[in-house]
């Protein structure tokens, strides 16, 4: 299906590039117990001790993994302290917003790569890998989209976008989120696909079309199907896991060039979104059985409804991080852990519409570093999960 040279390069991306941050010997990883249920978190007895001061990227590299974070042009270009912490902790950088259609396409016939190029250059200058997010999504679309795109021109506009953007960064991208959030069981289609504009104009084949166009434009990158809502132990979580597996199976059976599943992992540290490590472990195993790699692409923990007390809150958030990562990293096909941001005030969760409107008015704390760039218990939790992960 793919030629040998490309497969070799892709294997290098999976395996070799995780040595970017340098390797140090670490204790042999422990596997999680399959039946382990989520521990009661927030209790003071849970231990989040970490050995040593080594960065997350080095701990990950010691296990053949890649750790990194998303970042925005506007934050990294204006705050050198923040930028320094990215270079210290991260081996991979992903633009949180700056490669979305709304940023890249100010008008139907103009592409603006200024912010994306700045971030690509920042990553390159500091020896970090760079990854793309996202070529096809139902959100993040420019204002002109609605009045311009229709059934007649949708295929042309989609393929042209992928060709232009993926070619622009060809050779620079570790991986691309080609299609984002195509599954949504609540829309009640038999294939559980989301009723997105792309589906409306092009039918379910838009997904195959996008992957084929991306493979042609950048034959050397890892092509990722990225989605959300697959982690919770709820009816919707279960339906989402089943639908994603079905979609991936369908893509593989048609020879559509998809190489990895991206698990966003926007976790909610509250009762309505419980985690079940056993089910998550089984799911990543099923994905790996399809011959796919797995990337944790957008990890964070929403603390909107958690207690005001910072110590209590940080323990609950850290517990969610460690429970989730211990389950996922037990699967050797998982190649990366990427958090959606690095330092709390720059998180999307700080915006009122995404959970920033805490009733007590205190700022959110969903990420590994606090507002002063100090490592929090969430950082410890990630470090512990990496230290305990089996080596790839
Ligand atoms: C979010 C950004 O972080 C926000 O700044 C923006 O306002 C909305 O999008 N899933 C995704 C990401 O795939 O692109 C989203 O990023 C978060 C949810």
mmCIF file of C-alpha atoms and ligand atoms in Angstrom:
data_model
loop_
_atom_site.group_PDB
_atom_site.id
_atom_site.type_symbol
_atom_site.label_atom_id
_atom_site.label_comp_id
_atom_site.label_asym_id
_atom_site.label_seq_id
_atom_site.Cartn_x
_atom_site.Cartn_y
_atom_site.Cartn_z
ATOM 1 C CA UNK A 1 0.000 0.000 0.000
ATOM 2 C CA UNK A 2 2.721 2.495 0.957
ATOM 3 C CA UNK A 3 6.240 2.382 -0.317
ATOM 4 C CA UNK A 4 9.019 1.182 1.912
ATOM 5 C CA UNK A 5 10.795 4.530 2.237
ATOM 6 C CA UNK A 6 7.698 6.205 3.625
ATOM 7 C CA UNK A 7 6.900 3.419 6.014
ATOM 8 C CA UNK A 8 10.428 3.612 7.295
ATOM 9 C CA UNK A 9 10.147 7.335 7.844
ATOM 10 C CA UNK A 10 6.819 6.918 9.586
ATOM 11 C CA UNK A 11 8.334 4.292 11.851
ATOM 12 C CA UNK A 12 11.099 6.765 12.602
ATOM 13 C CA UNK A 13 8.463 9.295 13.613
ATOM 14 C CA UNK A 14 6.779 6.758 15.858
ATOM 15 C CA UNK A 15 9.935 5.481 17.430
ATOM 16 C CA UNK A 16 13.119 7.394 16.783
ATOM 17 C CA UNK A 17 12.053 10.970 17.211
ATOM 18 C CA UNK A 18 11.026 10.358 20.762
ATOM 19 C CA UNK A 19 14.761 10.377 21.487
ATOM 20 C CA UNK A 20 14.792 14.103 20.663
ATOM 21 C CA UNK A 21 14.788 15.029 24.318
ATOM 22 C CA UNK A 22 17.563 12.613 25.287
ATOM 23 C CA UNK A 23 17.113 9.368 27.129
ATOM 24 C CA UNK A 24 17.829 8.516 30.719
ATOM 25 C CA UNK A 25 17.487 5.143 32.368
ATOM 26 C CA UNK A 26 14.277 4.784 34.321
ATOM 27 C CA UNK A 27 12.785 2.121 36.527
ATOM 28 C CA UNK A 28 10.911 -0.547 34.566
ATOM 29 C CA UNK A 29 7.268 0.464 34.075
ATOM 30 C CA UNK A 30 4.383 -1.171 35.892
ATOM 31 C CA UNK A 31 1.168 -2.174 34.157
ATOM 32 C CA UNK A 32 -2.119 -1.070 35.631
ATOM 33 C CA UNK A 33 -4.346 -3.716 37.089
ATOM 34 C CA UNK A 34 -7.054 -4.372 34.496
ATOM 35 C CA UNK A 35 -9.860 -4.274 37.036
ATOM 36 C CA UNK A 36 -8.702 -1.177 38.819
ATOM 37 C CA UNK A 37 -11.585 1.260 39.222
ATOM 38 C CA UNK A 38 -11.025 4.978 39.518
ATOM 39 C CA UNK A 39 -9.677 5.660 42.968
ATOM 40 C CA UNK A 40 -11.382 8.082 45.264
ATOM 41 C CA UNK A 41 -9.473 11.245 44.551
ATOM 42 C CA UNK A 42 -9.139 14.452 46.482
ATOM 43 C CA UNK A 43 -8.277 12.526 49.631
ATOM 44 C CA UNK A 44 -5.041 13.685 51.180
ATOM 45 C CA UNK A 45 -3.597 10.168 51.340
ATOM 46 C CA UNK A 46 -3.113 9.775 47.598
ATOM 47 C CA UNK A 47 0.573 10.007 46.788
ATOM 48 C CA UNK A 48 1.733 12.199 43.913
ATOM 49 C CA UNK A 49 5.429 12.076 44.719
ATOM 50 C CA UNK A 50 7.813 12.304 41.776
ATOM 51 C CA UNK A 51 11.472 11.356 41.726
ATOM 52 C CA UNK A 52 13.824 14.052 40.402
ATOM 53 C CA UNK A 53 13.275 17.292 38.501
ATOM 54 C CA UNK A 54 13.571 15.952 34.952
ATOM 55 C CA UNK A 55 11.207 17.557 32.421
ATOM 56 C CA UNK A 56 8.142 15.835 31.021
ATOM 57 C CA UNK A 57 9.746 15.556 27.575
ATOM 58 C CA UNK A 58 12.721 13.681 29.026
ATOM 59 C CA UNK A 59 10.556 11.350 31.088
ATOM 60 C CA UNK A 60 8.484 10.615 27.980
ATOM 61 C CA UNK A 61 11.546 10.093 25.788
ATOM 62 C CA UNK A 62 12.938 7.579 28.293
ATOM 63 C CA UNK A 63 9.889 5.440 27.459
ATOM 64 C CA UNK A 64 9.943 6.016 23.697
ATOM 65 C CA UNK A 65 7.072 8.503 24.038
ATOM 66 C CA UNK A 66 6.650 12.126 23.009
ATOM 67 C CA UNK A 67 5.310 14.767 25.400
ATOM 68 C CA UNK A 68 4.197 18.199 24.234
ATOM 69 C CA UNK A 69 1.465 20.825 24.344
ATOM 70 C CA UNK A 70 -0.660 23.073 22.200
ATOM 71 C CA UNK A 71 0.217 26.762 22.091
ATOM 72 C CA UNK A 72 -1.039 29.912 20.428
ATOM 73 C CA UNK A 73 0.917 32.402 18.360
ATOM 74 C CA UNK A 74 -0.443 35.308 20.363
ATOM 75 C CA UNK A 75 0.776 33.851 23.688
ATOM 76 C CA UNK A 76 4.122 32.370 22.629
ATOM 77 C CA UNK A 77 5.179 35.382 20.561
ATOM 78 C CA UNK A 78 4.456 37.844 23.357
ATOM 79 C CA UNK A 79 5.516 36.010 26.537
ATOM 80 C CA UNK A 80 9.100 34.804 26.656
ATOM 81 C CA UNK A 81 8.705 33.192 30.081
ATOM 82 C CA UNK A 82 5.860 31.045 28.737
ATOM 83 C CA UNK A 83 7.860 30.277 25.586
ATOM 84 C CA UNK A 84 10.855 29.184 27.724
ATOM 85 C CA UNK A 85 8.673 26.734 29.627
ATOM 86 C CA UNK A 86 7.442 25.219 26.361
ATOM 87 C CA UNK A 87 11.000 24.635 25.253
ATOM 88 C CA UNK A 88 11.904 23.116 28.635
ATOM 89 C CA UNK A 89 8.974 20.722 28.941
ATOM 90 C CA UNK A 90 7.835 19.946 25.393
ATOM 91 C CA UNK A 91 9.232 17.832 22.566
ATOM 92 C CA UNK A 92 6.270 18.620 20.282
ATOM 93 C CA UNK A 93 4.205 21.757 19.659
ATOM 94 C CA UNK A 94 0.729 21.963 18.121
ATOM 95 C CA UNK A 95 -0.979 25.229 17.188
ATOM 96 C CA UNK A 96 -4.184 25.384 19.240
ATOM 97 C CA UNK A 97 -5.989 27.700 16.815
ATOM 98 C CA UNK A 98 -3.536 29.040 14.261
ATOM 99 C CA UNK A 99 -3.964 26.310 11.631
ATOM 100 C CA UNK A 100 -7.746 26.316 11.688
ATOM 101 C CA UNK A 101 -9.679 27.520 8.649
ATOM 102 C CA UNK A 102 -10.779 30.697 10.451
ATOM 103 C CA UNK A 103 -7.142 31.757 10.885
ATOM 104 C CA UNK A 104 -5.728 30.469 7.588
ATOM 105 C CA UNK A 105 -8.563 31.622 5.306
ATOM 106 C CA UNK A 106 -9.449 35.320 5.798
ATOM 107 C CA UNK A 107 -11.303 35.155 2.474
ATOM 108 C CA UNK A 108 -12.181 32.329 0.048
ATOM 109 C CA UNK A 109 -9.193 33.029 -2.183
ATOM 110 C CA UNK A 110 -6.558 34.080 0.355
ATOM 111 C CA UNK A 111 -4.383 31.894 2.618
ATOM 112 C CA UNK A 112 -2.531 33.489 5.534
ATOM 113 C CA UNK A 113 0.211 31.299 6.998
ATOM 114 C CA UNK A 114 1.852 34.042 9.104
ATOM 115 C CA UNK A 115 0.947 32.670 12.550
ATOM 116 C CA UNK A 116 1.364 29.026 11.627
ATOM 117 C CA UNK A 117 4.777 29.733 10.118
ATOM 118 C CA UNK A 118 5.877 31.618 13.224
ATOM 119 C CA UNK A 119 4.967 28.596 15.373
ATOM 120 C CA UNK A 120 6.608 26.142 12.936
ATOM 121 C CA UNK A 121 9.771 28.215 13.090
ATOM 122 C CA UNK A 122 9.607 28.443 16.897
ATOM 123 C CA UNK A 123 9.314 24.642 17.119
ATOM 124 C CA UNK A 124 12.115 24.111 14.617
ATOM 125 C CA UNK A 125 14.449 26.623 16.316
ATOM 126 C CA UNK A 126 14.030 24.858 19.657
ATOM 127 C CA UNK A 127 14.334 21.297 18.382
ATOM 128 C CA UNK A 128 10.659 20.516 18.879
ATOM 129 C CA UNK A 129 8.475 18.474 16.579
ATOM 130 C CA UNK A 130 5.489 20.270 15.040
ATOM 131 C CA UNK A 131 2.011 18.879 14.422
ATOM 132 C CA UNK A 132 -0.993 20.094 12.477
ATOM 133 C CA UNK A 133 -4.510 20.694 13.785
ATOM 134 C CA UNK A 134 -6.819 20.459 11.842
ATOM 135 C CA UNK A 135 -7.622 20.131 8.136
ATOM 136 C CA UNK A 136 -11.333 19.227 8.360
ATOM 137 C CA UNK A 137 -13.705 20.164 11.183
ATOM 138 C CA UNK A 138 -17.262 21.412 11.499
ATOM 139 C CA UNK A 139 -16.070 24.262 13.762
ATOM 140 C CA UNK A 140 -13.363 26.889 13.407
ATOM 141 C CA UNK A 141 -14.736 27.849 9.993
ATOM 142 C CA UNK A 142 -14.488 31.409 8.652
ATOM 143 C CA UNK A 143 -17.533 33.668 8.355
ATOM 144 C CA UNK A 144 -17.575 33.408 4.553
ATOM 145 C CA UNK A 145 -17.951 29.621 4.719
ATOM 146 C CA UNK A 146 -21.706 29.562 5.128
ATOM 147 C CA UNK A 147 -22.552 31.829 2.242
ATOM 148 C CA UNK A 148 -19.865 30.439 -0.080
ATOM 149 C CA UNK A 149 -19.704 26.650 0.268
ATOM 150 C CA UNK A 150 -22.414 24.464 -1.264
ATOM 151 C CA UNK A 151 -22.985 20.974 -2.654
ATOM 152 C CA UNK A 152 -21.504 21.946 -6.022
ATOM 153 C CA UNK A 153 -18.203 23.431 -4.867
ATOM 154 C CA UNK A 154 -17.593 21.666 -1.522
ATOM 155 C CA UNK A 155 -15.302 18.955 -2.892
ATOM 156 C CA UNK A 156 -13.187 21.463 -4.784
ATOM 157 C CA UNK A 157 -12.883 23.802 -1.780
ATOM 158 C CA UNK A 158 -12.038 20.980 0.643
ATOM 159 C CA UNK A 159 -9.422 19.323 -1.557
ATOM 160 C CA UNK A 160 -7.881 22.674 -2.492
ATOM 161 C CA UNK A 161 -7.599 23.595 1.198
ATOM 162 C CA UNK A 162 -5.919 20.313 2.127
ATOM 163 C CA UNK A 163 -3.560 20.472 -0.838
ATOM 164 C CA UNK A 164 -2.480 24.046 -0.135
ATOM 165 C CA UNK A 165 -2.086 23.701 3.631
ATOM 166 C CA UNK A 166 -0.593 20.207 3.859
ATOM 167 C CA UNK A 167 1.812 20.999 1.000
ATOM 168 C CA UNK A 168 2.848 24.252 2.645
ATOM 169 C CA UNK A 169 4.034 22.303 5.731
ATOM 170 C CA UNK A 170 5.085 19.103 3.937
ATOM 171 C CA UNK A 171 8.245 17.671 5.462
ATOM 172 C CA UNK A 172 7.798 19.753 8.648
ATOM 173 C CA UNK A 173 4.846 17.972 10.221
ATOM 174 C CA UNK A 174 5.215 15.078 12.632
ATOM 175 C CA UNK A 175 1.489 14.408 12.193
ATOM 176 C CA UNK A 176 -1.719 16.035 10.970
ATOM 177 C CA UNK A 177 -5.199 15.849 12.446
ATOM 178 C CA UNK A 178 -6.795 15.330 9.050
ATOM 179 C CA UNK A 179 -10.392 14.970 10.210
ATOM 180 C CA UNK A 180 -11.592 16.182 13.605
ATOM 181 C CA UNK A 181 -14.759 15.139 15.455
ATOM 182 C CA UNK A 182 -16.633 13.386 12.634
ATOM 183 C CA UNK A 183 -18.447 11.026 15.028
ATOM 184 C CA UNK A 184 -21.441 12.132 17.100
ATOM 185 C CA UNK A 185 -23.889 9.374 18.067
ATOM 186 C CA UNK A 186 -26.364 11.930 19.431
ATOM 187 C CA UNK A 187 -27.161 12.967 15.847
ATOM 188 C CA UNK A 188 -28.728 9.518 15.490
ATOM 189 C CA UNK A 189 -27.550 8.423 12.077
ATOM 190 C CA UNK A 190 -27.017 4.703 11.573
ATOM 191 C CA UNK A 191 -23.290 5.302 11.021
ATOM 192 C CA UNK A 192 -23.135 7.655 14.066
ATOM 193 C CA UNK A 193 -21.481 10.382 11.986
ATOM 194 C CA UNK A 194 -21.947 14.039 12.870
ATOM 195 C CA UNK A 195 -24.359 16.034 10.713
ATOM 196 C CA UNK A 196 -21.646 18.496 9.732
ATOM 197 C CA UNK A 197 -21.597 20.789 6.677
ATOM 198 C CA UNK A 198 -19.075 18.440 5.052
ATOM 199 C CA UNK A 199 -21.361 15.455 5.537
ATOM 200 C CA UNK A 200 -24.318 17.422 4.213
ATOM 201 C CA UNK A 201 -22.494 18.458 1.037
ATOM 202 C CA UNK A 202 -20.357 15.370 0.342
ATOM 203 C CA UNK A 203 -21.823 12.416 2.255
ATOM 204 C CA UNK A 204 -19.720 10.169 4.487
ATOM 205 C CA UNK A 205 -17.016 9.803 1.805
ATOM 206 C CA UNK A 206 -15.695 13.264 2.720
ATOM 207 C CA UNK A 207 -13.573 11.526 5.355
ATOM 208 C CA UNK A 208 -11.862 9.218 2.830
ATOM 209 C CA UNK A 209 -11.487 12.107 0.414
ATOM 210 C CA UNK A 210 -9.721 14.200 3.048
ATOM 211 C CA UNK A 211 -7.280 11.453 4.044
ATOM 212 C CA UNK A 212 -6.415 10.690 0.426
ATOM 213 C CA UNK A 213 -5.818 14.376 -0.345
ATOM 214 C CA UNK A 214 -3.635 14.757 2.765
ATOM 215 C CA UNK A 215 -1.580 11.656 1.902
ATOM 216 C CA UNK A 216 -0.965 13.034 -1.558
ATOM 217 C CA UNK A 217 -0.001 16.493 -0.314
ATOM 218 C CA UNK A 218 2.331 15.260 2.459
ATOM 219 C CA UNK A 219 3.213 11.579 1.947
ATOM 220 C CA UNK A 220 5.606 11.556 4.908
ATOM 221 C CA UNK A 221 3.471 12.635 7.829
ATOM 222 C CA UNK A 222 1.367 10.575 10.258
ATOM 223 C CA UNK A 223 -2.288 11.024 9.270
ATOM 224 C CA UNK A 224 -4.555 11.138 12.314
ATOM 225 C CA UNK A 225 -8.295 10.788 12.836
ATOM 226 C CA UNK A 226 -8.927 12.924 15.948
ATOM 227 C CA UNK A 227 -12.032 12.826 18.134
ATOM 228 C CA UNK A 228 -13.494 13.543 21.569
ATOM 229 C CA UNK A 229 -16.081 12.024 24.012
ATOM 230 C CA UNK A 230 -14.589 8.507 23.806
ATOM 231 C CA UNK A 231 -13.240 8.329 27.355
ATOM 232 C CA UNK A 232 -16.261 8.487 29.617
ATOM 233 C CA UNK A 233 -17.993 5.519 31.195
ATOM 234 C CA UNK A 234 -21.422 6.637 29.985
ATOM 235 C CA UNK A 235 -23.847 5.521 27.290
ATOM 236 C CA UNK A 236 -22.592 8.279 25.015
ATOM 237 C CA UNK A 237 -18.960 7.332 25.710
ATOM 238 C CA UNK A 238 -19.667 3.701 24.853
ATOM 239 C CA UNK A 239 -21.586 4.642 21.675
ATOM 240 C CA UNK A 240 -18.725 6.949 20.662
ATOM 241 C CA UNK A 241 -16.078 4.242 21.178
ATOM 242 C CA UNK A 242 -18.088 1.767 19.097
ATOM 243 C CA UNK A 243 -18.708 4.317 16.332
ATOM 244 C CA UNK A 244 -15.053 5.380 16.166
ATOM 245 C CA UNK A 245 -13.906 1.768 15.934
ATOM 246 C CA UNK A 246 -16.443 1.163 13.156
ATOM 247 C CA UNK A 247 -15.287 4.230 11.271
ATOM 248 C CA UNK A 248 -11.606 3.278 11.583
ATOM 249 C CA UNK A 249 -12.366 -0.278 10.452
ATOM 250 C CA UNK A 250 -14.255 1.075 7.458
ATOM 251 C CA UNK A 251 -11.401 3.422 6.511
ATOM 252 C CA UNK A 252 -8.815 0.639 6.861
ATOM 253 C CA UNK A 253 -10.895 -1.840 4.842
ATOM 254 C CA UNK A 254 -11.070 0.632 1.947
ATOM 255 C CA UNK A 255 -7.346 1.309 2.012
ATOM 256 C CA UNK A 256 -7.871 4.914 3.124
ATOM 257 C CA UNK A 257 -4.513 6.183 4.417
ATOM 258 C CA UNK A 258 -5.139 6.670 8.142
ATOM 259 C CA UNK A 259 -2.279 5.919 10.520
ATOM 260 C CA UNK A 260 -3.369 6.900 14.012
ATOM 261 C CA UNK A 261 -6.301 7.734 16.266
ATOM 262 C CA UNK A 262 -6.064 11.011 18.165
ATOM 263 C CA UNK A 263 -7.773 10.890 21.568
ATOM 264 C CA UNK A 264 -8.498 14.470 22.595
ATOM 265 C CA UNK A 265 -9.042 13.603 26.277
ATOM 266 C CA UNK A 266 -10.685 16.767 27.558
ATOM 267 C CA UNK A 267 -11.471 15.110 30.870
ATOM 268 C CA UNK A 268 -14.071 16.340 33.326
ATOM 269 C CA UNK A 269 -13.161 15.864 36.945
ATOM 270 C CA UNK A 270 -16.706 15.393 38.176
ATOM 271 C CA UNK A 271 -19.232 12.649 38.604
ATOM 272 C CA UNK A 272 -21.120 13.105 35.330
ATOM 273 C CA UNK A 273 -18.104 12.012 33.316
ATOM 274 C CA UNK A 274 -16.597 9.051 35.146
ATOM 275 C CA UNK A 275 -13.550 7.286 33.800
ATOM 276 C CA UNK A 276 -13.261 3.534 33.680
ATOM 277 C CA UNK A 277 -9.610 2.597 33.130
ATOM 278 C CA UNK A 278 -10.552 -0.974 32.173
ATOM 279 C CA UNK A 279 -12.820 0.169 29.327
ATOM 280 C CA UNK A 280 -10.322 2.766 28.107
ATOM 281 C CA UNK A 281 -7.549 0.161 28.154
ATOM 282 C CA UNK A 282 -9.725 -2.261 26.145
ATOM 283 C CA UNK A 283 -10.576 0.465 23.631
ATOM 284 C CA UNK A 284 -6.977 1.462 22.917
ATOM 285 C CA UNK A 285 -6.188 -2.249 22.548
ATOM 286 C CA UNK A 286 -8.938 -2.585 19.921
ATOM 287 C CA UNK A 287 -7.576 0.441 18.039
ATOM 288 C CA UNK A 288 -4.054 -0.989 18.142
ATOM 289 C CA UNK A 289 -5.389 -4.298 16.775
ATOM 290 C CA UNK A 290 -6.416 -2.405 13.635
ATOM 291 C CA UNK A 291 -2.735 -1.642 13.069
ATOM 292 C CA UNK A 292 -3.102 1.996 14.136
ATOM 293 C CA UNK A 293 -1.006 4.108 16.470
ATOM 294 C CA UNK A 294 -2.706 6.225 19.127
ATOM 295 C CA UNK A 295 -1.913 9.783 20.153
ATOM 296 C CA UNK A 296 -3.310 11.519 23.224
ATOM 297 C CA UNK A 297 -3.780 14.879 21.529
ATOM 298 C CA UNK A 298 -5.631 17.385 23.741
ATOM 299 C CA UNK A 299 -5.385 16.312 27.359
ATOM 300 C CA UNK A 300 -6.673 18.612 30.103
ATOM 301 C CA UNK A 301 -8.987 18.349 33.113
ATOM 302 C CA UNK A 302 -11.963 20.652 33.490
ATOM 303 C CA UNK A 303 -12.212 21.940 37.074
ATOM 304 C CA UNK A 304 -15.180 24.266 36.663
ATOM 305 C CA UNK A 305 -17.298 22.527 39.308
ATOM 306 C CA UNK A 306 -14.563 21.472 41.722
ATOM 307 C CA UNK A 307 -14.107 22.961 45.217
ATOM 308 C CA UNK A 308 -12.522 26.383 45.617
ATOM 309 C CA UNK A 309 -9.687 25.126 47.857
ATOM 310 C CA UNK A 310 -6.657 24.909 45.573
ATOM 311 C CA UNK A 311 -5.122 21.953 47.398
ATOM 312 C CA UNK A 312 -8.280 19.877 47.181
ATOM 313 C CA UNK A 313 -8.933 20.916 43.594
ATOM 314 C CA UNK A 314 -5.397 20.201 42.404
ATOM 315 C CA UNK A 315 -5.504 16.703 43.922
ATOM 316 C CA UNK A 316 -8.726 15.845 42.104
ATOM 317 C CA UNK A 317 -7.381 17.164 38.796
ATOM 318 C CA UNK A 318 -4.093 15.293 39.291
ATOM 319 C CA UNK A 319 -5.987 12.091 40.103
ATOM 320 C CA UNK A 320 -7.896 12.305 36.833
ATOM 321 C CA UNK A 321 -4.656 12.854 34.891
ATOM 322 C CA UNK A 322 -2.903 9.882 36.460
ATOM 323 C CA UNK A 323 -5.873 7.491 36.298
ATOM 324 C CA UNK A 324 -6.388 8.252 32.639
ATOM 325 C CA UNK A 325 -2.758 8.151 31.566
ATOM 326 C CA UNK A 326 -1.959 4.955 33.476
ATOM 327 C CA UNK A 327 -4.726 3.186 31.560
ATOM 328 C CA UNK A 328 -3.824 4.584 28.147
ATOM 329 C CA UNK A 329 -0.028 4.327 28.385
ATOM 330 C CA UNK A 330 -0.252 0.637 29.242
ATOM 331 C CA UNK A 331 -0.920 0.147 25.488
ATOM 332 C CA UNK A 332 2.380 0.208 23.553
ATOM 333 C CA UNK A 333 0.685 1.597 20.414
ATOM 334 C CA UNK A 334 0.256 4.926 22.219
ATOM 335 C CA UNK A 335 3.055 7.212 21.005
ATOM 336 C CA UNK A 336 2.347 10.637 22.487
ATOM 337 C CA UNK A 337 0.885 12.619 25.343
ATOM 338 C CA UNK A 338 -0.046 16.182 24.382
ATOM 339 C CA UNK A 339 -1.791 18.542 26.779
ATOM 340 C CA UNK A 340 -4.108 21.261 25.434
ATOM 341 C CA UNK A 341 -1.928 24.068 26.686
ATOM 342 C CA UNK A 342 0.769 24.119 29.355
ATOM 343 C CA UNK A 343 0.010 26.902 31.822
ATOM 344 C CA UNK A 344 -3.434 27.516 33.386
ATOM 345 C CA UNK A 345 -4.307 31.095 32.374
ATOM 346 C CA UNK A 346 -3.669 30.322 28.679
ATOM 347 C CA UNK A 347 -6.059 27.342 28.661
ATOM 348 C CA UNK A 348 -9.239 27.464 26.553
ATOM 349 C CA UNK A 349 -10.886 26.398 29.849
ATOM 350 C CA UNK A 350 -10.214 29.919 31.138
ATOM 351 C CA UNK A 351 -12.819 31.282 28.674
ATOM 352 C CA UNK A 352 -16.299 31.565 30.236
ATOM 353 C CA UNK A 353 -17.965 29.544 27.467
ATOM 354 C CA UNK A 354 -15.615 26.584 28.016
ATOM 355 C CA UNK A 355 -15.680 26.367 31.823
ATOM 356 C CA UNK A 356 -13.926 29.547 32.953
ATOM 357 C CA UNK A 357 -17.036 30.909 34.673
ATOM 358 C CA UNK A 358 -16.519 29.299 38.066
ATOM 359 C CA UNK A 359 -19.204 30.357 40.552
ATOM 360 C CA UNK A 360 -16.586 31.359 43.160
ATOM 361 C CA UNK A 361 -14.800 33.571 40.612
ATOM 362 C CA UNK A 362 -11.427 31.869 41.090
ATOM 363 C CA UNK A 363 -9.293 31.108 38.013
ATOM 364 C CA UNK A 364 -9.321 27.617 36.487
ATOM 365 C CA UNK A 365 -6.429 25.162 37.060
ATOM 366 C CA UNK A 366 -6.714 22.491 34.334
ATOM 367 C CA UNK A 367 -3.064 22.226 33.180
ATOM 368 C CA UNK A 368 0.375 21.046 34.415
ATOM 369 C CA UNK A 369 1.781 24.549 35.222
ATOM 370 C CA UNK A 370 0.109 27.339 37.191
ATOM 371 C CA UNK A 371 -0.020 31.054 36.315
ATOM 372 C CA UNK A 372 3.517 31.540 37.703
ATOM 373 C CA UNK A 373 4.781 28.583 35.598
ATOM 374 C CA UNK A 374 5.178 26.482 38.738
ATOM 375 C CA UNK A 375 4.717 22.742 38.401
ATOM 376 C CA UNK A 376 1.425 21.615 39.990
ATOM 377 C CA UNK A 377 0.235 18.189 41.111
ATOM 378 C CA UNK A 378 -1.138 17.743 37.585
ATOM 379 C CA UNK A 379 2.487 17.950 36.396
ATOM 380 C CA UNK A 380 3.452 15.316 38.994
ATOM 381 C CA UNK A 381 0.600 13.085 37.845
ATOM 382 C CA UNK A 382 1.771 13.210 34.216
ATOM 383 C CA UNK A 383 5.383 12.634 35.291
ATOM 384 C CA UNK A 384 4.354 9.621 37.400
ATOM 385 C CA UNK A 385 2.302 8.087 34.594
ATOM 386 C CA UNK A 386 5.210 8.528 32.173
ATOM 387 C CA UNK A 387 7.685 7.067 34.691
ATOM 388 C CA UNK A 388 5.417 4.047 35.250
ATOM 389 C CA UNK A 389 4.625 3.476 31.548
ATOM 390 C CA UNK A 390 6.065 0.417 29.871
ATOM 391 C CA UNK A 391 8.930 1.265 27.525
ATOM 392 C CA UNK A 392 8.087 1.325 23.793
HETATM 393 C C1 LIG B 1 -10.427 25.186 21.078
HETATM 394 C C2 LIG B 1 -9.405 26.295 21.341
HETATM 395 O O1 LIG B 1 -8.524 25.910 22.363
HETATM 396 C C3 LIG B 1 -10.150 27.552 21.708
HETATM 397 O O2 LIG B 1 -9.238 28.628 21.902
HETATM 398 C C4 LIG B 1 -11.157 27.908 20.607
HETATM 399 O O3 LIG B 1 -11.912 29.029 20.993
HETATM 400 C C5 LIG B 1 -12.083 26.730 20.348
HETATM 401 O O4 LIG B 1 -11.321 25.575 20.059
HETATM 402 N N1 LIG B 1 -11.423 20.245 20.426
HETATM 403 C C6 LIG B 1 -10.544 20.623 19.454
HETATM 404 C C7 LIG B 1 -9.829 21.921 19.563
HETATM 405 O O5 LIG B 1 -10.261 19.842 18.545
HETATM 406 O O6 LIG B 1 -9.598 22.514 18.324
HETATM 407 C C8 LIG B 1 -10.585 22.881 20.453
HETATM 408 O O7 LIG B 1 -9.765 24.030 20.650
HETATM 409 C C9 LIG B 1 -10.950 22.230 21.765
HETATM 410 C C10 LIG B 1 -11.846 21.052 21.536
#
